[in-house]
CSV table of C-alpha atoms in Angstrom, one decimal:
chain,number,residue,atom,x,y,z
A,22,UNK,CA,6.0,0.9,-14.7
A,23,UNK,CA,8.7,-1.4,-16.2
A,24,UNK,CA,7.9,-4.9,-15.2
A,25,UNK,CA,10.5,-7.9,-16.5
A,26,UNK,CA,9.2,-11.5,-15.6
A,27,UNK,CA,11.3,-14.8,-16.1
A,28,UNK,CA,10.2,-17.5,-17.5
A,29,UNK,CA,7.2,-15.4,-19.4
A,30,UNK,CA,6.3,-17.7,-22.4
A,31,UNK,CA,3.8,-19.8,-20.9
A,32,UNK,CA,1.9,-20.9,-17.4
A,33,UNK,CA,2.0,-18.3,-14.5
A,34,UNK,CA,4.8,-16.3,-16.2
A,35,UNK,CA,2.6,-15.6,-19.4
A,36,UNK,CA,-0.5,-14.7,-17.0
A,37,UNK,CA,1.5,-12.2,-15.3
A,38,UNK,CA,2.7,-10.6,-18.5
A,39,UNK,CA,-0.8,-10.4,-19.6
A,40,UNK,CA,-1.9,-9.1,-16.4
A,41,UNK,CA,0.8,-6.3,-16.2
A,42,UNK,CA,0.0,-5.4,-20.0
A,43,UNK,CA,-3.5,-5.4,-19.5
A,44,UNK,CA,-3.3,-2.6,-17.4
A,45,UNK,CA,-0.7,-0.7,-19.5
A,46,UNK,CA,2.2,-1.5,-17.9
A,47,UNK,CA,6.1,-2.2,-19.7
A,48,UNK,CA,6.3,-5.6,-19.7
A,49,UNK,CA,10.0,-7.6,-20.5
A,50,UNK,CA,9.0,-10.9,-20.8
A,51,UNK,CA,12.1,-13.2,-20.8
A,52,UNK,CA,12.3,-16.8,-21.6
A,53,UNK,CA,14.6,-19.2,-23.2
A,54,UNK,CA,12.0,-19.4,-26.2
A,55,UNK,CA,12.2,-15.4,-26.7
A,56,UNK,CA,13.6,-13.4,-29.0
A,57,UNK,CA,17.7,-12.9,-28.8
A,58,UNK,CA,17.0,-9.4,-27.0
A,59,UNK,CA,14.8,-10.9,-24.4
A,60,UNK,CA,16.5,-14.5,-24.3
A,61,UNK,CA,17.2,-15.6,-20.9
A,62,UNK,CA,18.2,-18.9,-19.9
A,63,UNK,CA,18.4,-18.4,-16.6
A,64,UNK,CA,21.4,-21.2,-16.1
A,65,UNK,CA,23.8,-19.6,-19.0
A,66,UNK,CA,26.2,-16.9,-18.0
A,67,UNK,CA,26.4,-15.4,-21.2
A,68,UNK,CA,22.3,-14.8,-21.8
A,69,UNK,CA,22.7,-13.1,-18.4
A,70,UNK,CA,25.0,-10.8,-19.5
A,71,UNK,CA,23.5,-10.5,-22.8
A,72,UNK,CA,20.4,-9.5,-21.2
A,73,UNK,CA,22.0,-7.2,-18.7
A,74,UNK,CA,23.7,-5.5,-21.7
A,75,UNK,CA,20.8,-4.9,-23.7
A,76,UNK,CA,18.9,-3.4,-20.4
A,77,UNK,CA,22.0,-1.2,-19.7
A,78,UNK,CA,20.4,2.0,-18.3
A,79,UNK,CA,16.7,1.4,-18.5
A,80,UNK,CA,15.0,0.9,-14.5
A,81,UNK,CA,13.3,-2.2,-13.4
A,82,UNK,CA,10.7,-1.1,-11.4
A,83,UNK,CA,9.2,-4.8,-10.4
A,84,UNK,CA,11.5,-8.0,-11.0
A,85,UNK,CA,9.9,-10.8,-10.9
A,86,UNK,CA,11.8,-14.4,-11.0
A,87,UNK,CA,9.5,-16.7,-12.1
A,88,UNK,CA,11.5,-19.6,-14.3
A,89,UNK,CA,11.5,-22.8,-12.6
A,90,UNK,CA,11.3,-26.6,-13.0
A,91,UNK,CA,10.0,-29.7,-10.9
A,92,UNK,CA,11.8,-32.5,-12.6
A,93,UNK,CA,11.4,-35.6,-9.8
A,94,UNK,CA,7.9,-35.0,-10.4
A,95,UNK,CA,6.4,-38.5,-9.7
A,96,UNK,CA,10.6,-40.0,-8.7
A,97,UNK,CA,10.6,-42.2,-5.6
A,98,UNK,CA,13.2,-42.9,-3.3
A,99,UNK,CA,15.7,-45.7,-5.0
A,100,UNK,CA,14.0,-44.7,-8.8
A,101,UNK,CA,15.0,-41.6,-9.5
A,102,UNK,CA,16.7,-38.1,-8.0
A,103,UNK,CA,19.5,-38.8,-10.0
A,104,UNK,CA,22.5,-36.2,-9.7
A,105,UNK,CA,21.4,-34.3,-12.8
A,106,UNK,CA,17.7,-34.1,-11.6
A,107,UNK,CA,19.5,-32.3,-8.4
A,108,UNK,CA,21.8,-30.2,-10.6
A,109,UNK,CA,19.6,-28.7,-13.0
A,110,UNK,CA,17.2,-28.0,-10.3
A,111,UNK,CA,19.6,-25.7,-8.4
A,112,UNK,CA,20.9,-24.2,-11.1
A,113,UNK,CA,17.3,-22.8,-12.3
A,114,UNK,CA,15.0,-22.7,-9.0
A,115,UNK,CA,18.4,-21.4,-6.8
A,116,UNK,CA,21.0,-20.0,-8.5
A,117,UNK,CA,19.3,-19.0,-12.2
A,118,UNK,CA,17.3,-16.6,-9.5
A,119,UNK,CA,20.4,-15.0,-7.9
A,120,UNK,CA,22.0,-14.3,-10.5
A,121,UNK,CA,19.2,-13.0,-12.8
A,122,UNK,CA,19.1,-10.5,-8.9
A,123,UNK,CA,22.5,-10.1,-9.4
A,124,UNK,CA,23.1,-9.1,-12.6
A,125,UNK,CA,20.1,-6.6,-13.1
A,126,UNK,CA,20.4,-5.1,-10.2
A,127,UNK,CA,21.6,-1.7,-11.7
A,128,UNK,CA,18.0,-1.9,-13.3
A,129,UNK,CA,16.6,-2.1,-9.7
A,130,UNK,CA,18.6,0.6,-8.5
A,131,UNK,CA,17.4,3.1,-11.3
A,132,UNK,CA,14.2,2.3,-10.2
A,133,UNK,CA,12.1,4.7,-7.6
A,134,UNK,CA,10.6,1.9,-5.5
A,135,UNK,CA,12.8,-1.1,-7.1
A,136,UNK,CA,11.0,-4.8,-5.6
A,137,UNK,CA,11.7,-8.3,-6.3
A,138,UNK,CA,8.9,-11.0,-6.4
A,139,UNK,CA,10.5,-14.4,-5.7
A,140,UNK,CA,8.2,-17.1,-7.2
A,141,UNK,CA,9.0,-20.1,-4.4
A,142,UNK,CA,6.2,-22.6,-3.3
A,143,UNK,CA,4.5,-23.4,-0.2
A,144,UNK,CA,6.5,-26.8,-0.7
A,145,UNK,CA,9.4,-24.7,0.2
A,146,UNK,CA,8.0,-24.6,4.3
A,147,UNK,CA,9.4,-26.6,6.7
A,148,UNK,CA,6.3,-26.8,8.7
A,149,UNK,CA,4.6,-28.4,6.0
A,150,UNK,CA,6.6,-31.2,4.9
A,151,UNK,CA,4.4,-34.5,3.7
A,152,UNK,CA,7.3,-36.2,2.0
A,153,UNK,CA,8.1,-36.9,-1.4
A,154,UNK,CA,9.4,-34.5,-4.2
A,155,UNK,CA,13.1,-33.9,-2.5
A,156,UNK,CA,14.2,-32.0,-4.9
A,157,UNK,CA,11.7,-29.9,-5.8
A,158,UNK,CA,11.4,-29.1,-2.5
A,159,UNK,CA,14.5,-28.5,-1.3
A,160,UNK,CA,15.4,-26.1,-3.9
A,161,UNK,CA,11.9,-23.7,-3.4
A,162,UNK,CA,13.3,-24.3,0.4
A,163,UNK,CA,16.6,-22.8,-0.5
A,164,UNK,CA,15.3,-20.1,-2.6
A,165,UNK,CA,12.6,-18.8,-0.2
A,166,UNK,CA,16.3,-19.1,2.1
A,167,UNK,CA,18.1,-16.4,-0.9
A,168,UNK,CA,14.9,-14.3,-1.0
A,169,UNK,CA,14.7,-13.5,3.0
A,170,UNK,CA,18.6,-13.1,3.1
A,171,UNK,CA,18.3,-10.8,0.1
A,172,UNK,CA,15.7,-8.4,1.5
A,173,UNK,CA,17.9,-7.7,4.3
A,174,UNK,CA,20.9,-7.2,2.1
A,175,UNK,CA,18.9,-5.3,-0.2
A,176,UNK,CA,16.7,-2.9,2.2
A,177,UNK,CA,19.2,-0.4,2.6
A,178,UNK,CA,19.2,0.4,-1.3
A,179,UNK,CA,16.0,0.6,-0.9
A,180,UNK,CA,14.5,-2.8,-2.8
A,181,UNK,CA,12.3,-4.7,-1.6
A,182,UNK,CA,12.2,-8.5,-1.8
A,183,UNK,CA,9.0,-10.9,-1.5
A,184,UNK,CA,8.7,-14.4,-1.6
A,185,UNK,CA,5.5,-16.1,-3.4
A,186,UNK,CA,3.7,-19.4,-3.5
A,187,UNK,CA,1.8,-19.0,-6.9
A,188,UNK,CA,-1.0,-21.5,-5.6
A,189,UNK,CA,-1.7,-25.0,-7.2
A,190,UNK,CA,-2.3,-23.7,-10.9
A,191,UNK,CA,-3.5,-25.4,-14.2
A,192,UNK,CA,-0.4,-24.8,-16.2
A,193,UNK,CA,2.0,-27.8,-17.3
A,194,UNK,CA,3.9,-27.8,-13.8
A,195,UNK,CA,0.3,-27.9,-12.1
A,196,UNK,CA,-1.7,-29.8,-14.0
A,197,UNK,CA,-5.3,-30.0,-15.5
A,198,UNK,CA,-6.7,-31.3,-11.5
A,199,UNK,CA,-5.2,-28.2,-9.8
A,200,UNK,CA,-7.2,-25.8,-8.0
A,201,UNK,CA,-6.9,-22.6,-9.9
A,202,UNK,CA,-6.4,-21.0,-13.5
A,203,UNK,CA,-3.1,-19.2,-14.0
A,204,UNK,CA,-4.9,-15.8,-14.8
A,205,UNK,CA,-6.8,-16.4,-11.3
A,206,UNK,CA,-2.7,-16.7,-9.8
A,207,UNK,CA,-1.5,-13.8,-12.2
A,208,UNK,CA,-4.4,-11.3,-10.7
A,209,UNK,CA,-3.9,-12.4,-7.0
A,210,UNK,CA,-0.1,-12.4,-7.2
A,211,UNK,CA,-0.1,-8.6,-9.5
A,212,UNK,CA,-1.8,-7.7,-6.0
A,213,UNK,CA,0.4,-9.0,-3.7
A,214,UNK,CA,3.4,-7.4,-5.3
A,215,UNK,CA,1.7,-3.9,-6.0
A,216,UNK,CA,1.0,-4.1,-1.9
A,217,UNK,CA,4.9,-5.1,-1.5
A,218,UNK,CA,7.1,-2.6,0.6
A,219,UNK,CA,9.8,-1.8,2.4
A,220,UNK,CA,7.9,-2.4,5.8
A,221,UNK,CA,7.2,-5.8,4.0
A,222,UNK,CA,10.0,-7.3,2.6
A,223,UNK,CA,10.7,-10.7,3.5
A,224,UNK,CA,7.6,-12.0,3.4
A,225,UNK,CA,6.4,-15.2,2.4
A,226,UNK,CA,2.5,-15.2,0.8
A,227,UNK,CA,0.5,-17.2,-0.9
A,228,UNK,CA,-1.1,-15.8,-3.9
A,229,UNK,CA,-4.1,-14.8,-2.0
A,230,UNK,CA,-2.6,-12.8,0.7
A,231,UNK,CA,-2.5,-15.3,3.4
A,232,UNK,CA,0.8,-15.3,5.6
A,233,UNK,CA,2.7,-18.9,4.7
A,234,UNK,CA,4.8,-20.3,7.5
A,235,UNK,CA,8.9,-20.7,7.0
């Protein structure tokens, strides 16, 4: 199985990779730190199509979009969410996701039983909405948006789309007080997508299995 996962070099992204390699699997592992055959910054057009080109042919048979960034981490209301806080956040957590979709999507296609894991956050549910972190949480909101209009778009070719909240995780996003280690969110996640299907594409889970509200 040919597994390619965004935002690889470190946190949840490099868990996964280990996880899927542990177990003998293909593993792409893209980030903006790789190498130039496996560069991928998600925001430039041109490492897209690189990327795309140097794929040309070869199946996908689990995408997983994984790069993303909190940058009004700690930003309050009248100090901070400044414009480019709000830009940059779209243009990884939203649109860097679509159109890494978008542009491998031949990949997927190749594929017998193509999926896509969406890696969103529980931040992204309406239903649970404490305040705080507007940004952040309105972009996971709009990509967990993209991932359930994608699976119905995408159904009839046969691809399967799931949306993910990784848990709280002791990476440099998470922090050394969250609850879990990223290879604790790599295995329970590795599950999650192995059990993703056709019948469940759509979904929104937490990294345990546990059905998240929208």
């Amino acid at each position: 199985m040919h597994v390619l996962i965004t935002g690889a070099n470190r946190g949840i992204g490099a868990a996964l990779a280990q996880s899927y390699v542990a177990r003998g699997d293909t593993v792409s592992a893209v980030s903006r730190d790789a190498n130039p055959e496996l560069r991928l910054d998600v925001t430039s057009e041109a490492d897209q199509v690189a990327l795309a080109n140097a794929l040309q042919g070869r199946a996908i048979d689990v995408l997983v979009c994984n790069a993303g960034v909190y940058l009004d981490k700690g930003h309050a209301i009248g100090n901070g969410y400044d414009e480019d806080v709000w830009a940059q956040s779209f243009a990884v957590n939203v649109t860097g996701v679509f159109k890494t979709i978008e542009n491998l999507l031949p990949n997927l296609r190749a594929a017998k039983m193509p999926k896509i894991a969406i890696i969103s956050s529980r931040m992204a549910s309406q239903d649970q909405a404490p305040g705080g972190s507007y940004v952040y949480r309105a972009s996971k909101a709009a990509v967990l948006n993209l991932g359930r209009n994608l699976s119905v778009d995408l159904k009839p070719q046969g691809i399967a789309v799931g949306i993910y909240h990784p848990g709280w995780v002791q990476t440099d996003m998470g922090g050394t007080a969250a609850d879990i280690a990223a290879d604790t969110a790599a295995t329970g996640l590795v599950q999650r997508f192995d059990a993703l299907s056709l019948d469940t594409t759509g979904c929104f889970q937490n990294w345990d299995g546990q059905t998240l509200p929208f």
